[in-house]
């Protein structure tokens, strides 16, 4: 099993085609949409997390390329500035995954980067601004 | 068996004082009972760390040459109040830097303000002062700029008019859009519930009737030493209470003062509240002398027995309707979810319990090492139910 976060740029003419659902149907990949938007020039931007068998993943990515979609790995990373984190827990209210969790014994907030989908919701919701975006 | 503060101080000086935190005393009372605990323990330490908007610092800038009567002042572009003597200013925690877009692009980020200036000073970083005046015969200067740092300021005191709220609201959002409040981001349709108190560790919840805390009580403040100066603004003791005297609404508050020198940015941290503004997270720890069994009974309070009101911040709070959706205990809040209107709602805190614990532990160490003695309050803080003899 592999899990990759990738950024897809769709050309104008592909925006309304059901490309992503095909990944599930024909390649057995699970996906999680981290971000989706259409640029002013009507190109599509999609940040996906794909999970599946390595060989299926390779084939699926090839299929996307064949459709004219350009693919880049997600290079943006959310990291926590440990010095600044006060372990208040305000971020728990916004994090959609299990990346930020409260340990009920120590009452400290743990950050599990592997679970983070880089949605950035915590970045501005953190009062001391301890969650940082790195490119 | 009643003890006096003098007796306890003697034991501290001899290195014999028995000090426990407000968490530890719970187990102790369960095991040994109130009577024995009161006989053996001298002191209970408490702690809290959370955003406390009603905070700020008085700063004396020292005199310039030629002298200037500061009429307007900015510290790192954050306006400081200068309507006091020539070179005295007050920098308030919630003052926002000039040119901040505020909420023009909603929700505003509020990256820097008075709370951050105070944190920068305490961290030993340089802060840029800009001051203007109109010029007088005795103070001809009209413009003054320089970098200041805590080390070379004449005086710098933290003086917070309202801190350490005794209990607080649990904030939820009944509307169908996200709202951005001083209680954090509240997701629609009861998406989350935010609270802000250290519950069983919180200073004023461990002395609910102010039987020991008063004007002049020496405290842990921002990592250094400070004092209770007065009751805080909005101090209100005539509120509903549990059988054991703990208020079930926001109630008492304290005004605190202390020298910024000796404080630590770990316990004095600038906060940015998305869509709301800037603030300062303040760490406070109050030692509670075990004068009698009543003190022990109150300090042994558990999160299960402490109740907080759930308030809607989409309509009820902003409109001041006074409506309360229910009461929940701090044990429920800390468990990760509460039930409101039959719906399970995940909780998040703005107050750091782990840092509150750290403060109570630090204060305990200070006392054990004989570095921190109790101060006899000049007068207890006002508390109507105490004076009426309710216990
Ligand atoms: S909101 Fe920020 S400071 Fe608070 S626990 Fe989360 S990362 Fe840490
Ligand atoms: S960016 Fe923040 S809120 Fe989003 S998943 Fe990662 S940790 Fe959670």
Short mmCIF file of C-alpha atoms and ligand atoms in Angstrom, two decimals:
data_model
loop_
_atom_site.label_atom_id
_atom_site.label_comp_id
_atom_site.label_asym_id
_atom_site.label_seq_id
_atom_site.Cartn_x
_atom_site.Cartn_y
_atom_site.Cartn_z
CA UNK A 1 0.00 0.00 0.00
CA UNK A 2 1.22 3.48 -0.81
CA UNK A 3 -0.14 6.87 0.04
CA UNK A 4 0.86 9.99 -1.89
CA UNK A 5 -0.23 13.58 -1.84
CA UNK A 6 -0.16 15.13 -5.28
CA UNK A 7 -1.14 18.39 -6.95
CA UNK A 8 -3.01 18.05 -10.25
CA UNK A 9 -3.40 20.78 -12.85
CA UNK A 10 -6.24 20.11 -15.25
CA UNK A 11 -6.31 21.79 -18.63
CA UNK A 12 -9.41 23.84 -19.42
CA UNK A 13 -11.09 21.16 -21.56
CA UNK A 14 -10.75 18.45 -18.92
CA UNK A 15 -12.23 20.31 -16.00
CA UNK A 16 -15.72 18.89 -16.18
CA UNK A 17 -14.75 15.31 -17.01
CA UNK A 18 -15.09 12.61 -14.34
CA UNK A 19 -11.39 11.81 -14.31
CA UNK A 20 -11.03 11.28 -10.59
CA UNK A 21 -13.92 8.87 -10.23
CA UNK A 22 -12.24 6.72 -12.84
CA UNK A 23 -9.27 6.36 -10.53
CA UNK A 24 -11.52 4.63 -8.07
CA UNK A 25 -13.46 2.55 -10.55
CA UNK A 26 -10.67 1.38 -12.85
CA UNK A 27 -7.60 1.51 -10.65
CA UNK A 28 -8.98 0.76 -7.20
CA UNK A 29 -7.40 3.86 -5.67
CA UNK A 30 -8.87 5.61 -2.68
CA UNK A 31 -8.79 9.34 -2.79
CA UNK A 32 -9.20 12.23 -0.45
CA UNK A 33 -9.64 15.70 -1.91
CA UNK A 34 -7.50 18.09 0.08
CA UNK A 35 -8.15 21.13 -2.03
CA UNK A 36 -10.06 21.87 -5.22
CA UNK A 37 -10.30 25.10 -7.14
CA UNK A 38 -10.69 26.51 -10.62
CA UNK A 39 -8.31 29.27 -11.64
CA UNK A 40 -9.57 32.42 -13.39
CA UNK A 41 -8.42 30.93 -16.69
CA UNK A 42 -10.61 27.96 -15.90
CA UNK A 43 -7.86 25.49 -15.28
CA UNK A 44 -8.57 23.06 -12.51
CA UNK A 45 -6.37 22.59 -9.48
CA UNK A 46 -6.85 19.59 -7.31
CA UNK A 47 -4.80 18.43 -4.35
CA UNK A 48 -5.38 14.73 -3.78
CA UNK A 49 -4.24 12.12 -1.39
CA UNK A 50 -4.22 8.76 -3.20
CA UNK A 51 -4.02 5.45 -1.41
CA UNK A 52 -3.76 2.06 -3.04
CA UNK A 53 -1.44 -0.67 -4.31
CA UNK A 54 1.84 0.64 -5.65
CA UNK A 55 1.24 -0.82 -9.13
CA UNK A 56 -2.31 0.58 -9.26
CA UNK A 57 -1.00 3.95 -8.17
CA UNK A 58 1.59 3.97 -11.00
CA UNK A 59 -1.05 3.00 -13.56
CA UNK A 60 -3.50 5.57 -12.25
CA UNK A 61 -0.96 8.34 -12.42
CA UNK A 62 -0.08 7.32 -15.98
CA UNK A 63 -3.78 7.51 -16.84
CA UNK A 64 -3.96 11.05 -15.46
CA UNK A 65 -0.92 12.07 -17.53
CA UNK A 66 -2.51 10.58 -20.63
CA UNK A 67 -5.52 12.82 -20.02
CA UNK A 68 -3.23 15.83 -20.19
CA UNK A 69 -3.19 16.43 -16.43
CA UNK A 70 0.11 17.62 -15.04
CA UNK A 71 1.17 16.15 -11.72
CA UNK A 72 3.48 17.37 -8.99
CA UNK A 73 4.12 15.93 -5.58
CA UNK A 74 2.69 18.07 -2.76
CA UNK A 75 5.75 19.88 -1.55
CA UNK A 76 4.02 21.93 1.07
CA UNK A 77 4.40 20.72 4.55
CA UNK A 78 2.82 21.70 7.84
CA UNK A 79 5.21 21.69 10.75
CA UNK A 80 4.81 22.69 14.34
CA UNK A 81 7.12 25.14 16.00
CA UNK A 82 7.56 23.26 19.25
CA UNK A 83 8.92 26.32 21.01
CA UNK A 84 5.74 28.28 20.34
CA UNK A 85 3.12 25.61 20.92
CA UNK A 86 1.47 26.17 24.30
CA UNK A 87 -0.52 22.92 24.13
CA UNK A 88 -3.77 24.78 24.54
CA UNK A 89 -5.75 22.57 22.20
CA UNK A 90 -7.51 25.24 20.15
CA UNK A 91 -6.39 23.48 16.96
CA UNK A 92 -8.33 20.35 17.91
CA UNK A 93 -11.51 22.22 17.06
CA UNK A 94 -10.57 22.61 13.40
CA UNK A 95 -8.32 19.68 12.42
CA UNK A 96 -10.31 17.35 10.15
CA UNK A 97 -7.96 14.40 10.67
CA UNK A 98 -6.26 12.75 13.61
CA UNK A 99 -3.06 14.72 13.00
CA UNK A 100 -3.64 16.79 16.12
CA UNK A 101 -4.61 14.80 19.15
CA UNK A 102 -4.82 15.40 22.87
CA UNK A 103 -2.99 12.97 25.10
CA UNK A 104 -5.32 12.85 28.08
CA UNK A 105 -2.61 11.83 30.53
CA UNK A 106 -0.12 14.58 29.82
CA UNK A 107 -2.82 16.92 28.48
CA UNK A 108 -0.39 17.80 25.70
CA UNK A 109 -1.36 18.05 22.05
CA UNK A 110 0.52 15.63 19.83
CA UNK A 111 1.12 16.43 16.17
CA UNK A 112 1.34 13.41 13.89
CA UNK A 113 2.63 14.72 10.61
CA UNK A 114 1.89 11.49 8.74
CA UNK A 115 -1.82 12.07 9.37
CA UNK A 116 -1.72 15.68 8.26
CA UNK A 117 -3.38 16.48 4.93
CA UNK A 118 -2.01 20.02 4.83
CA UNK A 119 -5.46 21.60 4.80
CA UNK A 120 -3.95 24.56 6.70
CA UNK A 121 -7.02 25.04 8.89
CA UNK A 122 -4.94 24.95 12.04
CA UNK A 123 -2.45 27.52 10.81
CA UNK A 124 -4.53 30.60 11.52
CA UNK A 125 -6.64 29.02 14.24
CA UNK A 126 -3.58 28.47 16.43
CA UNK A 127 -3.39 31.47 18.79
CA UNK A 128 0.42 31.61 19.15
CA UNK A 129 0.74 30.67 15.45
CA UNK A 130 2.81 27.59 16.12
CA UNK A 131 1.64 25.70 13.02
CA UNK A 132 3.81 26.75 10.09
CA UNK A 133 3.65 26.16 6.37
CA UNK A 134 6.94 25.12 4.80
CA UNK A 135 7.45 24.96 1.05
CA UNK B 1 -6.36 22.66 63.87
CA UNK B 2 -5.92 26.12 62.43
CA UNK B 3 -2.59 27.40 61.10
CA UNK B 4 -1.44 30.93 60.40
CA UNK B 5 0.46 32.26 57.42
CA UNK B 6 3.38 33.12 59.72
CA UNK B 7 3.59 29.53 60.92
CA UNK B 8 3.55 28.25 57.37
CA UNK B 9 6.27 30.70 56.36
CA UNK B 10 8.46 29.49 59.20
CA UNK B 11 8.06 25.95 57.92
CA UNK B 12 8.95 27.09 54.39
CA UNK B 13 12.10 28.81 55.69
CA UNK B 14 13.13 25.69 57.56
CA UNK B 15 12.53 23.64 54.42
CA UNK B 16 9.80 21.67 56.18
CA UNK B 17 6.70 22.89 54.41
CA UNK B 18 4.52 20.22 52.85
CA UNK B 19 3.31 21.48 49.50
CA UNK B 20 1.02 19.71 47.05
CA UNK B 21 -0.65 20.82 43.84
CA UNK B 22 -4.39 21.26 43.46
CA UNK B 23 -4.40 17.99 41.50
CA UNK B 24 -2.44 16.06 44.12
CA UNK B 25 -4.61 17.16 47.01
CA UNK B 26 -7.61 15.43 45.41
CA UNK B 27 -6.08 11.97 45.80
CA UNK B 28 -4.70 12.84 49.21
CA UNK B 29 -8.11 13.77 50.59
CA UNK B 30 -9.64 10.66 49.04
CA UNK B 31 -7.04 8.53 50.80
CA UNK B 32 -6.59 10.26 54.14
CA UNK B 33 -9.63 12.42 54.58
CA UNK B 34 -9.95 16.15 55.11
CA UNK B 35 -8.86 16.23 58.72
CA UNK B 36 -5.55 14.43 58.32
CA UNK B 37 -4.76 16.28 55.08
CA UNK B 38 -5.35 19.61 56.80
CA UNK B 39 -3.02 18.58 59.60
CA UNK B 40 -0.16 17.50 57.33
CA UNK B 41 -0.32 19.77 54.28
CA UNK B 42 0.74 23.43 54.52
CA UNK B 43 0.05 24.65 51.07
CA UNK B 44 -1.78 23.91 47.84
CA UNK B 45 -0.45 25.32 44.56
CA UNK B 46 -2.68 26.13 41.60
CA UNK B 47 -2.09 27.23 38.03
CA UNK B 48 -3.69 28.53 34.88
CA UNK B 49 -2.43 29.57 31.47
CA UNK B 50 -4.72 31.10 28.90
CA UNK B 51 -5.53 34.24 26.93
CA UNK B 52 -6.34 37.08 29.32
CA UNK B 53 -7.29 40.11 27.27
CA UNK B 54 -7.44 42.53 30.17
CA UNK B 55 -3.67 42.70 30.51
CA UNK B 56 -0.96 45.22 29.78
CA UNK B 57 2.20 46.85 31.02
CA UNK B 58 3.15 50.22 32.43
CA UNK B 59 6.47 51.36 31.03
CA UNK B 60 8.63 54.31 31.94
CA UNK B 61 10.76 55.10 28.92
CA UNK B 62 13.40 57.24 30.66
CA UNK B 63 13.99 60.79 29.49
CA UNK B 64 15.22 61.91 26.09
CA UNK B 65 17.49 64.87 25.40
CA UNK B 66 15.92 67.31 24.87
CA UNK B 67 13.04 66.16 27.05
CA UNK B 68 9.75 65.22 25.44
CA UNK B 69 6.27 64.97 26.93
CA UNK B 70 5.16 61.94 25.00
CA UNK B 71 1.77 62.75 23.49
CA UNK B 72 1.50 59.75 21.16
CA UNK B 73 3.62 56.62 21.30
CA UNK B 74 4.01 53.42 19.34
CA UNK B 75 5.96 50.30 20.26
CA UNK B 76 6.76 48.23 17.14
CA UNK B 77 3.94 50.26 15.54
CA UNK B 78 1.45 49.27 18.23
CA UNK B 79 -0.10 52.37 19.85
CA UNK B 80 0.64 52.74 23.56
CA UNK B 81 -1.50 54.93 25.80
CA UNK B 82 0.40 58.05 26.82
CA UNK B 83 -2.21 60.16 28.58
CA UNK B 84 -0.19 59.96 31.79
CA UNK B 85 3.05 61.63 32.89
CA UNK B 86 5.72 62.64 30.36
CA UNK B 87 7.44 59.34 29.63
CA UNK B 88 5.05 56.83 31.17
CA UNK B 89 3.02 54.72 28.75
CA UNK B 90 0.67 51.77 29.03
CA UNK B 91 0.79 49.10 26.38
CA UNK B 92 -2.44 47.10 26.32
CA UNK B 93 -2.52 43.45 25.29
CA UNK B 94 -5.32 43.81 22.74
CA UNK B 95 -4.02 46.90 20.93
CA UNK B 96 -3.41 46.08 17.27
CA UNK B 97 -0.49 47.37 15.17
CA UNK B 98 -1.30 50.38 12.97
CA UNK B 99 -1.95 49.41 9.33
CA UNK B 100 -3.24 46.00 10.40
CA UNK B 101 -6.04 45.22 7.94
CA UNK B 102 -8.20 44.20 10.95
CA UNK B 103 -11.27 42.37 9.68
CA UNK B 104 -11.27 43.96 6.21
CA UNK B 105 -10.31 40.62 4.73
CA UNK B 106 -12.45 38.42 6.93
CA UNK B 107 -11.44 36.69 9.12
CA UNK B 108 -8.53 38.97 9.96
CA UNK B 109 -5.29 37.38 11.06
CA UNK B 110 -4.22 39.95 13.66
CA UNK B 111 -0.60 38.93 13.56
CA UNK B 112 0.92 41.45 15.93
CA UNK B 113 -0.24 43.59 18.79
CA UNK B 114 0.31 44.68 22.37
CA UNK B 115 0.50 41.12 23.68
CA UNK B 116 3.31 40.42 21.24
CA UNK B 117 5.14 43.61 22.26
CA UNK B 118 5.05 42.45 25.88
CA UNK B 119 6.26 38.99 24.87
CA UNK B 120 9.10 40.52 22.80
CA UNK B 121 10.21 42.70 25.71
CA UNK B 122 10.17 39.81 28.16
CA UNK B 123 12.07 37.63 25.68
CA UNK B 124 14.81 40.30 25.69
CA UNK B 125 14.18 41.38 22.09
CA UNK B 126 14.52 45.00 21.02
CA UNK B 127 11.31 46.95 20.45
CA UNK B 128 11.16 50.09 18.35
CA UNK B 129 9.77 53.16 20.10
CA UNK B 130 8.34 56.06 18.14
CA UNK B 131 6.94 59.04 20.03
CA UNK B 132 5.50 62.40 19.06
CA UNK B 133 4.60 65.53 20.91
CA UNK B 134 3.56 69.14 20.41
CA UNK B 135 6.44 70.70 22.36
CA UNK B 136 6.20 72.75 25.56
CA UNK B 137 8.57 75.12 27.31
CA UNK B 138 9.62 72.43 29.73
CA UNK B 139 9.44 69.56 27.24
CA UNK B 140 10.55 70.96 23.87
CA UNK B 141 11.06 67.60 22.10
CA UNK B 142 8.58 66.76 19.32
CA UNK B 143 9.85 63.54 17.90
CA UNK B 144 11.70 60.63 19.46
CA UNK B 145 12.71 57.27 18.06
CA UNK B 146 14.89 54.57 19.51
CA UNK B 147 15.11 50.87 20.15
CA UNK B 148 14.29 49.91 23.69
CA UNK B 149 14.82 46.67 25.55
CA UNK B 150 13.61 45.49 28.92
CA UNK B 151 17.11 45.68 30.39
CA UNK B 152 17.46 49.42 29.82
CA UNK B 153 13.93 50.56 30.64
CA UNK B 154 13.54 52.56 33.80
CA UNK B 155 10.45 50.64 34.93
CA UNK B 156 8.28 47.99 33.31
CA UNK B 157 5.47 46.36 35.22
CA UNK B 158 2.79 44.05 34.08
CA UNK B 159 -0.49 45.40 35.45
CA UNK B 160 -3.54 43.42 34.41
CA UNK B 161 -6.93 44.76 35.47
CA UNK B 162 -8.76 41.44 35.04
CA UNK B 163 -7.17 38.00 35.03
CA UNK B 164 -7.76 34.41 36.09
CA UNK B 165 -11.54 34.38 35.68
CA UNK B 166 -13.12 32.08 38.22
CA UNK B 167 -14.92 29.80 35.79
CA UNK B 168 -15.93 30.73 32.26
CA UNK B 169 -18.41 30.09 29.47
CA UNK B 170 -18.22 27.13 27.14
CA UNK B 171 -18.71 28.62 23.68
CA UNK B 172 -20.73 26.94 20.94
CA UNK B 173 -22.24 28.08 17.65
CA UNK B 174 -25.88 27.34 16.85
CA UNK B 175 -25.85 29.19 13.51
CA UNK B 176 -25.14 27.65 10.13
CA UNK B 177 -21.92 29.53 9.40
CA UNK B 178 -18.45 29.47 10.95
CA UNK B 179 -17.92 32.23 13.51
CA UNK B 180 -14.63 33.66 14.73
CA UNK B 181 -14.63 34.73 18.35
CA UNK B 182 -12.36 35.47 21.29
CA UNK B 183 -13.22 31.90 22.26
CA UNK B 184 -11.63 30.63 19.02
CA UNK B 185 -13.10 29.31 15.79
CA UNK B 186 -16.60 27.91 16.31
CA UNK B 187 -17.89 25.63 13.59
CA UNK B 188 -21.57 25.80 12.61
CA UNK B 189 -24.42 23.72 14.01
CA UNK B 190 -22.65 22.84 17.26
CA UNK B 191 -19.50 21.78 15.40
CA UNK B 192 -17.32 22.24 18.46
CA UNK B 193 -17.38 23.58 22.01
CA UNK B 194 -14.49 25.72 23.25
CA UNK B 195 -13.77 26.28 26.90
CA UNK B 196 -11.16 28.26 28.79
CA UNK B 197 -10.36 27.26 32.34
CA UNK B 198 -7.98 24.90 34.06
CA UNK B 199 -10.91 23.62 36.17
CA UNK B 200 -9.66 21.77 39.24
CA UNK B 201 -6.21 23.40 38.88
CA UNK B 202 -7.51 26.91 38.37
CA UNK B 203 -6.52 29.35 41.15
CA UNK B 204 -9.85 30.96 41.98
CA UNK B 205 -11.82 27.72 41.73
CA UNK B 206 -9.69 26.33 44.53
CA UNK B 207 -10.58 29.16 46.89
CA UNK B 208 -14.13 29.78 45.68
CA UNK B 209 -15.13 32.07 48.55
CA UNK B 210 -11.85 34.01 48.69
CA UNK B 211 -11.04 32.85 52.18
CA UNK B 212 -7.28 33.17 51.58
CA UNK B 213 -6.71 35.30 48.47
CA UNK B 214 -6.60 39.04 48.96
CA UNK B 215 -4.83 42.29 48.21
CA UNK B 216 -1.12 41.64 48.46
CA UNK B 217 -1.20 37.87 47.98
CA UNK B 218 2.12 36.91 46.38
CA UNK B 219 1.69 34.85 43.23
CA UNK B 220 3.45 33.25 40.26
CA UNK B 221 2.89 35.74 37.44
CA UNK B 222 4.15 35.26 33.91
CA UNK B 223 7.04 33.14 35.10
CA UNK B 224 8.12 35.66 37.72
CA UNK B 225 6.74 36.93 40.98
CA UNK B 226 3.72 39.17 41.21
CA UNK B 227 0.94 40.22 43.54
CA UNK B 228 -2.82 40.43 43.64
CA UNK B 229 -3.42 44.18 43.49
CA UNK B 230 -7.18 44.32 43.85
CA UNK B 231 -10.23 42.41 42.75
CA UNK B 232 -10.41 42.40 38.96
CA UNK B 233 -12.91 44.33 36.88
CA UNK B 234 -16.28 42.57 36.57
CA UNK B 235 -15.51 40.66 39.81
CA UNK B 236 -18.89 39.24 40.75
CA UNK B 237 -19.46 36.83 43.57
CA UNK B 238 -23.26 36.82 43.61
CA UNK B 239 -23.68 33.97 41.16
CA UNK B 240 -25.23 30.50 41.32
CA UNK B 241 -22.98 28.01 43.10
CA UNK B 242 -22.69 24.29 43.67
CA UNK B 243 -23.42 22.89 47.09
CA UNK B 244 -19.74 23.21 47.93
CA UNK B 245 -19.52 26.86 46.98
CA UNK B 246 -17.98 26.69 43.49
CA UNK B 247 -19.51 29.25 41.13
CA UNK B 248 -21.23 27.78 38.09
CA UNK B 249 -20.90 31.01 36.11
CA UNK B 250 -18.02 33.39 35.37
CA UNK B 251 -17.56 34.98 38.82
CA UNK B 252 -14.55 36.37 40.67
CA UNK B 253 -11.52 37.92 38.99
CA UNK B 254 -8.23 39.44 40.14
CA UNK B 255 -6.14 42.43 39.14
CA UNK B 256 -2.46 41.53 39.26
CA UNK B 257 0.82 43.38 39.18
CA UNK B 258 4.46 42.35 38.87
CA UNK B 259 7.84 43.38 37.51
CA UNK B 260 8.25 42.33 33.86
CA UNK B 261 11.89 41.67 34.67
CA UNK B 262 12.12 38.12 35.83
CA UNK B 263 9.15 37.01 33.75
CA UNK B 264 9.40 34.48 30.95
CA UNK B 265 7.83 34.42 27.46
CA UNK B 266 6.86 30.81 28.07
CA UNK B 267 4.24 32.16 30.47
CA UNK B 268 3.55 35.44 28.70
CA UNK B 269 2.79 34.71 25.07
CA UNK B 270 1.29 36.95 22.39
CA UNK B 271 -1.86 35.40 20.91
CA UNK B 272 -3.63 36.07 17.60
CA UNK B 273 -7.30 35.19 17.65
CA UNK B 274 -8.48 34.69 14.08
CA UNK B 275 -11.18 37.18 13.13
CA UNK B 276 -11.14 38.70 16.61
CA UNK B 277 -7.88 40.38 17.54
CA UNK B 278 -4.72 40.03 19.57
CA UNK B 279 -4.32 39.05 23.18
CA UNK B 280 -1.81 37.85 25.72
CA UNK B 281 -1.72 34.39 27.25
CA UNK B 282 -0.78 34.79 30.90
CA UNK B 283 0.42 32.16 33.32
CA UNK B 284 -0.75 32.59 36.91
CA UNK B 285 -0.25 30.39 39.92
CA UNK B 286 -1.61 31.15 43.38
CA UNK B 287 -0.49 29.40 46.54
CA UNK B 288 -3.31 28.59 48.90
CA UNK B 289 -2.27 28.32 52.55
CA UNK B 290 -3.95 25.48 54.37
CA UNK B 291 -5.30 27.55 57.24
CA UNK B 292 -8.01 25.08 58.19
CA UNK B 293 -10.09 22.14 57.01
CA UNK B 294 -12.40 24.40 55.05
CA UNK B 295 -9.49 25.37 52.79
CA UNK B 296 -8.70 21.71 52.15
CA UNK B 297 -12.31 20.86 51.38
CA UNK B 298 -12.47 23.65 48.81
CA UNK B 299 -9.08 22.92 47.23
CA UNK B 300 -9.84 19.22 46.86
CA UNK B 301 -12.54 20.05 44.34
CA UNK B 302 -12.54 17.78 41.28
CA UNK B 303 -13.35 18.50 37.64
CA UNK B 304 -16.45 16.31 38.04
CA UNK B 305 -17.91 18.81 40.53
CA UNK B 306 -17.08 21.98 38.65
CA UNK B 307 -19.76 23.13 36.24
CA UNK B 308 -19.59 25.65 33.42
CA UNK B 309 -22.41 27.21 31.39
CA UNK B 310 -22.74 26.43 27.68
CA UNK B 311 -23.43 29.62 25.71
CA UNK B 312 -24.28 30.20 22.06
CA UNK B 313 -21.85 32.72 20.54
CA UNK B 314 -23.79 33.25 17.30
CA UNK B 315 -26.75 35.08 18.86
CA UNK B 316 -27.02 34.77 22.64
CA UNK B 317 -23.59 36.09 23.60
CA UNK B 318 -23.37 38.94 21.04
CA UNK B 319 -26.93 40.05 21.79
CA UNK B 320 -26.51 39.62 25.53
CA UNK B 321 -29.69 37.56 25.92
CA UNK B 322 -28.30 35.76 28.97
CA UNK B 323 -29.61 32.42 27.70
CA UNK B 324 -27.69 29.35 28.77
CA UNK B 325 -27.98 26.09 26.86
CA UNK B 326 -27.02 23.92 29.81
CA UNK B 327 -24.25 23.14 32.24
CA UNK B 328 -21.39 20.70 31.78
CA UNK B 329 -18.61 19.60 34.11
CA UNK B 330 -14.92 20.14 33.47
CA UNK B 331 -14.50 16.38 33.55
CA UNK B 332 -16.84 16.13 30.57
CA UNK B 333 -15.08 19.01 28.83
CA UNK B 334 -11.70 17.39 29.30
CA UNK B 335 -12.98 13.99 28.13
CA UNK B 336 -13.12 15.35 24.57
CA UNK B 337 -16.85 15.77 24.04
CA UNK B 338 -19.99 17.06 25.68
CA UNK B 339 -23.67 16.68 24.86
CA UNK B 340 -25.63 19.80 23.91
CA UNK B 341 -29.24 19.58 22.74
CA UNK B 342 -28.83 15.81 22.51
CA UNK B 343 -25.89 16.16 20.15
CA UNK B 344 -22.36 15.01 20.89
CA UNK B 345 -20.05 17.99 20.45
CA UNK B 346 -16.25 17.71 20.42
CA UNK B 347 -14.48 20.04 22.85
CA UNK B 348 -11.32 22.11 22.52
CA UNK B 349 -9.64 24.31 25.08
CA UNK B 350 -8.05 27.72 24.85
CA UNK B 351 -6.51 27.35 28.27
CA UNK B 352 -3.51 25.01 28.39
CA UNK B 353 -4.01 22.42 31.08
CA UNK B 354 -0.50 21.04 30.68
CA UNK B 355 1.00 24.46 31.23
CA UNK B 356 -1.31 25.09 34.19
CA UNK B 357 0.07 21.90 35.68
CA UNK B 358 3.60 23.05 34.95
CA UNK B 359 2.92 26.34 36.78
CA UNK B 360 1.50 24.59 39.85
CA UNK B 361 4.57 22.30 39.89
CA UNK B 362 6.97 25.23 39.48
CA UNK B 363 5.37 27.16 42.30
CA UNK B 364 5.57 24.05 44.46
CA UNK B 365 9.32 23.81 43.74
CA UNK B 366 9.86 27.49 44.54
CA UNK B 367 8.15 27.06 47.89
CA UNK B 368 10.00 23.84 48.69
CA UNK B 369 13.31 25.50 47.92
CA UNK B 370 12.39 28.32 50.28
CA UNK B 371 12.55 30.85 47.43
CA UNK B 372 8.92 31.88 47.69
CA UNK B 373 7.21 32.90 50.90
CA UNK B 374 3.56 33.60 51.46
CA UNK B 375 2.44 37.19 51.82
CA UNK B 376 -0.30 38.07 54.27
CA UNK B 377 -3.09 39.79 52.35
CA UNK B 378 -3.83 43.30 53.56
CA UNK B 379 -7.50 42.60 52.98
CA UNK B 380 -9.40 39.68 51.48
CA UNK B 381 -11.16 40.25 48.18
CA UNK B 382 -14.84 41.11 48.37
CA UNK B 383 -17.09 38.06 48.44
CA UNK B 384 -20.73 38.48 49.42
CA UNK B 385 -21.58 34.83 50.15
CA UNK B 386 -18.48 34.48 52.35
CA UNK B 387 -19.44 37.54 54.33
CA UNK B 388 -22.97 36.21 54.70
CA UNK B 389 -21.46 33.09 56.19
CA UNK B 390 -22.30 30.66 53.41
CA UNK B 391 -19.78 27.85 53.17
S1 LIG C 1 -3.54 25.60 18.81
FE1 LIG C 1 -1.36 25.92 18.46
S2 LIG C 1 -0.52 26.25 20.50
FE2 LIG C 1 -2.53 25.35 20.79
S3 LIG C 1 -2.09 23.14 20.90
FE3 LIG C 1 -2.57 23.59 18.76
S4 LIG C 1 -0.57 23.94 17.82
FE4 LIG C 1 -0.26 24.09 20.03
S1 LIG C 2 -3.00 21.19 8.27
FE1 LIG C 2 -3.47 21.29 10.44
S2 LIG C 2 -5.69 21.11 10.56
FE2 LIG C 2 -5.07 20.39 8.51
S3 LIG C 2 -4.76 18.20 8.78
FE3 LIG C 2 -2.76 19.12 9.08
S4 LIG C 2 -2.68 19.39 11.30
FE4 LIG C 2 -4.84 19.05 10.82
#
